[in-house]
mmCIF file of C-alpha atoms and ligand atoms in Angstrom:
data_model
loop_
_atom_site.group_PDB
_atom_site.id
_atom_site.type_symbol
_atom_site.label_atom_id
_atom_site.label_comp_id
_atom_site.label_asym_id
_atom_site.label_seq_id
_atom_site.Cartn_x
_atom_site.Cartn_y
_atom_site.Cartn_z
ATOM 1 C CA MET A 1 0.000 0.000 0.000
ATOM 2 C CA PHE A 2 2.896 2.373 0.785
ATOM 3 C CA PRO A 3 4.078 4.738 -0.439
ATOM 4 C CA ILE A 4 1.740 6.419 -2.915
ATOM 5 C CA PRO A 5 3.444 8.921 -5.248
ATOM 6 C CA VAL A 6 1.499 12.078 -6.105
ATOM 7 C CA PRO A 7 2.561 15.326 -7.808
ATOM 8 C CA ILE A 8 4.289 17.696 -5.363
ATOM 9 C CA PRO A 9 1.683 20.259 -4.214
ATOM 10 C CA GLU A 10 2.493 23.910 -4.849
ATOM 11 C CA SER A 11 2.592 24.585 -1.108
ATOM 12 C CA PHE A 12 5.914 22.668 -1.163
ATOM 13 C CA TYR A 13 7.403 24.580 -4.107
ATOM 14 C CA SER A 14 10.337 26.974 -3.875
ATOM 15 C CA VAL A 15 9.199 30.542 -3.150
ATOM 16 C CA GLU A 16 11.898 31.892 -5.470
ATOM 17 C CA THR A 17 11.210 29.768 -8.535
ATOM 18 C CA GLU A 18 7.585 28.724 -7.890
ATOM 19 C CA GLU A 19 8.717 25.264 -9.053
ATOM 20 C CA PRO A 20 9.696 22.134 -7.121
ATOM 21 C CA ILE A 21 12.931 22.657 -5.165
ATOM 22 C CA SER A 22 15.709 21.299 -7.376
ATOM 23 C CA THR A 23 18.752 20.751 -5.137
ATOM 24 C CA CYS A 24 19.673 19.648 -1.619
ATOM 25 C CA LEU A 25 20.241 22.645 0.658
ATOM 26 C CA VAL A 26 23.452 21.178 2.087
ATOM 27 C CA CYS A 27 25.221 19.122 -0.632
ATOM 28 C CA GLU A 28 23.453 20.578 -3.689
ATOM 29 C CA THR A 29 22.697 17.147 -5.176
ATOM 30 C CA PRO A 30 20.107 17.534 -7.966
ATOM 31 C CA LEU A 31 16.797 16.148 -6.732
ATOM 32 C CA LEU A 32 14.380 16.152 -9.619
ATOM 33 C CA ASP A 33 15.862 13.367 -11.769
ATOM 34 C CA GLY A 34 14.146 10.830 -9.559
ATOM 35 C CA SER A 35 17.112 8.877 -8.209
ATOM 36 C CA THR A 36 17.312 10.592 -4.807
ATOM 37 C CA GLU A 37 14.817 10.612 -1.972
ATOM 38 C CA TYR A 38 14.599 13.802 0.021
ATOM 39 C CA LEU A 39 12.601 15.781 2.547
ATOM 40 C CA ILE A 40 11.058 19.204 2.076
ATOM 41 C CA GLU A 41 10.499 21.443 5.052
ATOM 42 C CA LYS A 42 8.676 24.752 4.887
ATOM 43 C CA GLY A 43 7.774 27.232 7.588
ATOM 44 C CA TYR A 44 4.773 29.545 7.273
ATOM 45 C CA ARG A 45 3.530 32.504 9.251
ATOM 46 C CA ARG A 46 0.116 34.107 9.032
ATOM 47 C CA TYR A 47 -0.653 37.737 9.810
ATOM 48 C CA GLU A 48 -3.686 38.088 11.997
ATOM 49 C CA ASN A 49 -5.275 41.188 10.567
ATOM 50 C CA TYR A 50 -4.640 40.291 6.985
ATOM 51 C CA ASP A 51 -5.534 37.018 5.487
ATOM 52 C CA VAL A 52 -1.948 36.642 4.333
ATOM 53 C CA GLU A 53 0.488 33.793 4.680
ATOM 54 C CA GLU A 54 4.198 34.235 4.307
ATOM 55 C CA THR A 55 6.794 31.544 3.755
ATOM 56 C CA VAL A 56 9.462 32.012 6.428
ATOM 57 C CA PHE A 57 11.805 29.353 5.105
ATOM 58 C CA GLY A 58 11.749 26.410 2.743
ATOM 59 C CA TYR A 59 14.322 23.866 1.686
ATOM 60 C CA ALA A 60 14.944 20.309 0.594
ATOM 61 C CA LEU A 61 17.396 17.966 2.265
ATOM 62 C CA CYS A 62 18.563 14.714 0.635
ATOM 63 C CA MET A 63 18.356 11.566 2.766
ATOM 64 C CA ASP A 64 22.145 11.360 3.176
ATOM 65 C CA CYS A 65 22.304 14.888 4.570
ATOM 66 C CA HIS A 66 19.230 14.199 6.682
ATOM 67 C CA MET A 67 20.881 11.106 8.170
ATOM 68 C CA THR A 68 24.041 13.051 8.943
ATOM 69 C CA MET A 69 21.971 15.670 10.692
ATOM 70 C CA ARG A 70 19.994 13.135 12.701
ATOM 71 C CA GLN A 71 23.156 11.382 13.792
ATOM 72 C CA SER A 72 24.297 14.651 15.320
ATOM 73 C CA PHE A 73 21.277 14.704 17.640
ATOM 74 C CA SER A 74 21.868 13.383 21.116
ATOM 75 C CA ASP A 75 20.214 10.041 21.952
ATOM 76 C CA GLU A 76 18.255 11.794 24.661
ATOM 77 C CA SER A 77 16.810 14.284 22.169
ATOM 78 C CA LYS A 78 15.912 11.555 19.679
ATOM 79 C CA ARG A 79 14.220 9.494 22.370
ATOM 80 C CA ARG A 80 12.239 12.446 23.726
ATOM 81 C CA CYS A 81 11.159 13.563 20.263
ATOM 82 C CA GLN A 82 9.920 10.096 19.430
ATOM 83 C CA SER A 83 8.068 9.668 22.674
ATOM 84 C CA TYR A 84 6.477 13.124 22.353
ATOM 85 C CA LEU A 85 5.113 12.136 18.960
ATOM 86 C CA SER A 86 4.032 8.634 19.908
ATOM 87 C CA ASP A 87 2.306 10.025 23.024
ATOM 88 C CA HIS A 88 0.256 12.408 20.907
ATOM 89 C CA VAL A 89 -0.306 10.835 17.535
ATOM 90 C CA ASP A 90 -0.529 7.392 15.979
ATOM 91 C CA LEU A 91 1.198 8.157 12.672
ATOM 92 C CA PRO A 92 0.747 4.711 11.058
ATOM 93 C CA LYS A 93 -2.948 4.731 11.941
ATOM 94 C CA ARG A 94 -3.296 8.283 10.614
ATOM 95 C CA ALA A 95 -1.697 7.263 7.314
ATOM 96 C CA THR A 96 -3.910 4.187 6.986
ATOM 97 C CA THR A 97 -7.043 6.241 7.615
ATOM 98 C CA LEU A 98 -6.000 8.956 5.164
ATOM 99 C CA LEU A 99 -5.068 6.472 2.468
ATOM 100 C CA ALA A 100 -8.310 4.548 2.938
ATOM 101 C CA ALA A 101 -10.357 7.669 2.198
ATOM 102 C CA GLU A 102 -11.827 7.387 -1.271
ATOM 103 C CA SER A 103 -10.273 10.566 -2.586
ATOM 104 C CA ALA A 104 -6.888 10.250 -0.788
ATOM 105 C CA ASP A 105 -6.365 13.990 -1.349
ATOM 106 C CA PRO A 106 -2.786 14.956 -0.345
ATOM 107 C CA GLU A 107 -4.225 18.167 1.126
ATOM 108 C CA ASP A 108 -5.952 16.055 3.792
ATOM 109 C CA TRP A 109 -2.531 15.267 5.286
ATOM 110 C CA THR A 110 -1.871 18.920 6.114
ATOM 111 C CA ARG A 111 -5.203 20.468 7.088
ATOM 112 C CA ARG A 112 -4.560 20.287 10.835
ATOM 113 C CA CYS A 113 -1.678 20.195 13.304
ATOM 114 C CA VAL A 114 -0.593 16.566 13.550
ATOM 115 C CA VAL A 115 -0.211 16.882 17.337
ATOM 116 C CA HIS A 116 -3.034 19.154 18.520
ATOM 117 C CA ASP A 117 -5.483 18.808 15.635
ATOM 118 C CA THR A 118 -5.718 22.625 15.367
ATOM 119 C CA PRO A 119 -7.036 23.648 11.938
ATOM 120 C CA LYS A 120 -4.404 25.335 9.761
ATOM 121 C CA ALA A 121 -6.490 28.528 9.587
ATOM 122 C CA ASP A 122 -6.219 28.924 13.383
ATOM 123 C CA LEU A 123 -2.421 28.665 13.500
ATOM 124 C CA ARG A 124 -0.224 31.736 13.409
ATOM 125 C CA GLU A 125 2.812 29.640 12.576
ATOM 126 C CA TYR A 126 3.216 26.192 11.213
ATOM 127 C CA GLN A 127 5.669 23.968 9.431
ATOM 128 C CA LEU A 128 5.128 21.456 6.670
ATOM 129 C CA LEU A 129 7.229 18.377 6.129
ATOM 130 C CA ALA A 130 7.116 16.044 3.110
ATOM 131 C CA HIS A 131 8.991 13.032 1.771
ATOM 132 C CA CYS A 132 9.682 13.199 -1.975
ATOM 133 C CA ARG A 133 11.395 11.314 -4.775
ATOM 134 C CA GLY A 134 12.076 13.177 -8.012
ATOM 135 C CA LYS A 135 9.018 15.202 -8.961
ATOM 136 C CA LYS A 136 6.697 13.167 -6.747
ATOM 137 C CA MET A 137 5.684 13.499 -3.130
ATOM 138 C CA LEU A 138 5.258 10.172 -1.336
ATOM 139 C CA LEU A 139 2.184 9.714 0.823
ATOM 140 C CA THR A 140 3.238 7.822 3.951
ATOM 141 C CA HIS A 141 3.071 9.110 7.515
ATOM 142 C CA LEU A 142 4.205 12.288 5.769
ATOM 143 C CA PRO A 143 3.382 14.910 4.676
ATOM 144 C CA LEU A 144 2.428 16.511 7.928
ATOM 145 C CA LEU A 145 1.710 19.917 9.355
ATOM 146 C CA ILE A 146 2.884 20.891 12.820
ATOM 147 C CA GLY A 147 1.679 24.083 14.487
ATOM 148 C CA GLY A 148 3.741 26.632 16.441
ATOM 149 C CA PRO A 149 2.574 25.442 19.890
ATOM 150 C CA ALA A 150 3.552 21.833 19.112
ATOM 151 C CA ILE A 151 6.906 22.987 17.709
ATOM 152 C CA ASP A 152 7.525 24.792 20.999
ATOM 153 C CA ASP A 153 6.569 21.661 22.965
ATOM 154 C CA LEU A 154 8.979 19.644 20.894
ATOM 155 C CA ALA A 155 11.790 22.183 21.256
ATOM 156 C CA ARG A 156 11.424 21.996 25.050
ATOM 157 C CA ARG A 157 12.181 18.277 24.851
ATOM 158 C CA LEU A 158 15.417 18.699 22.927
ATOM 159 C CA SER A 159 18.746 18.919 24.703
ATOM 160 C CA ASP A 160 20.619 22.236 24.676
ATOM 161 C CA GLU A 161 23.236 20.524 22.564
ATOM 162 C CA THR A 162 20.700 19.524 19.919
ATOM 163 C CA LEU A 163 19.127 22.983 19.939
ATOM 164 C CA ASP A 164 22.593 24.460 19.424
ATOM 165 C CA ASP A 165 23.173 22.084 16.503
ATOM 166 C CA LEU A 166 19.864 23.079 14.948
ATOM 167 C CA GLY A 167 20.665 26.748 15.472
ATOM 168 C CA GLY A 168 24.022 26.183 13.785
ATOM 169 C CA PHE A 169 22.323 24.461 10.865
ATOM 170 C CA ARG A 170 19.889 27.346 10.564
ATOM 171 C CA ASP A 171 22.599 30.014 10.662
ATOM 172 C CA GLU A 172 24.822 28.175 8.225
ATOM 173 C CA HIS A 173 22.261 27.208 5.629
ATOM 174 C CA LEU A 174 19.303 29.530 5.997
ATOM 175 C CA GLY A 175 21.145 32.679 6.988
ATOM 176 C CA PRO A 176 20.601 34.815 10.060
ATOM 177 C CA SER A 177 17.089 36.164 10.210
ATOM 178 C CA PRO A 178 15.234 37.544 13.214
ATOM 179 C CA GLU A 179 12.137 35.921 11.708
ATOM 180 C CA LEU A 180 13.667 32.521 12.385
ATOM 181 C CA GLU A 181 14.700 33.026 16.023
ATOM 182 C CA ARG A 182 11.880 31.113 17.579
ATOM 183 C CA ASP A 183 11.416 28.441 14.991
ATOM 184 C CA LEU A 184 12.802 24.976 15.206
ATOM 185 C CA GLN A 185 14.481 24.203 11.929
ATOM 186 C CA GLY A 186 15.558 20.865 10.656
ATOM 187 C CA PRO A 187 13.264 17.969 9.963
ATOM 188 C CA VAL A 188 13.433 16.560 13.476
ATOM 189 C CA LEU A 189 10.159 14.799 12.890
ATOM 190 C CA ALA A 190 11.152 12.648 9.954
HETATM 191 ZN ZN1 ZN B 1 22.341 16.497 0.563
#
């Protein structure tokens, strides 16, 4: 049954090119020829008085670079992240339910915060995470949407060392931006 490839939704496109992201943020491996699996992470912010969403960051990370990053996390952080998620959401069950729906619309994966079930429209900040291969997104336990409050919960469970590593990753690859201060970058959920 897994995974089901679908076209990459525009919400996961590059803001600059308005096309699928074509290279890994870290090693610059080309991603769209189909031979490499990768993750896309995007952060969004909504402005309360305007019905406007802004992309705060967005990038793709090949699986090799993702593995390297994950290996840098402390065991404690990995364990706490996993238990936070498994305490709050049954990802395999969620995927089975979503895939069993007649339409299996990829949008259904990202309508609500995966942890708190808050509708996207009620979140001031959220992040999207997807697993892709070439020009296709793979429907598995990803994609998912995680809201600002759940990101904060998760960040509180990470060790200082891991938070420093993630901050270093952010500064090195995404550039310093006051917009990013509070956000937790890096696909810690994949
Ligand atoms: Zn890479």
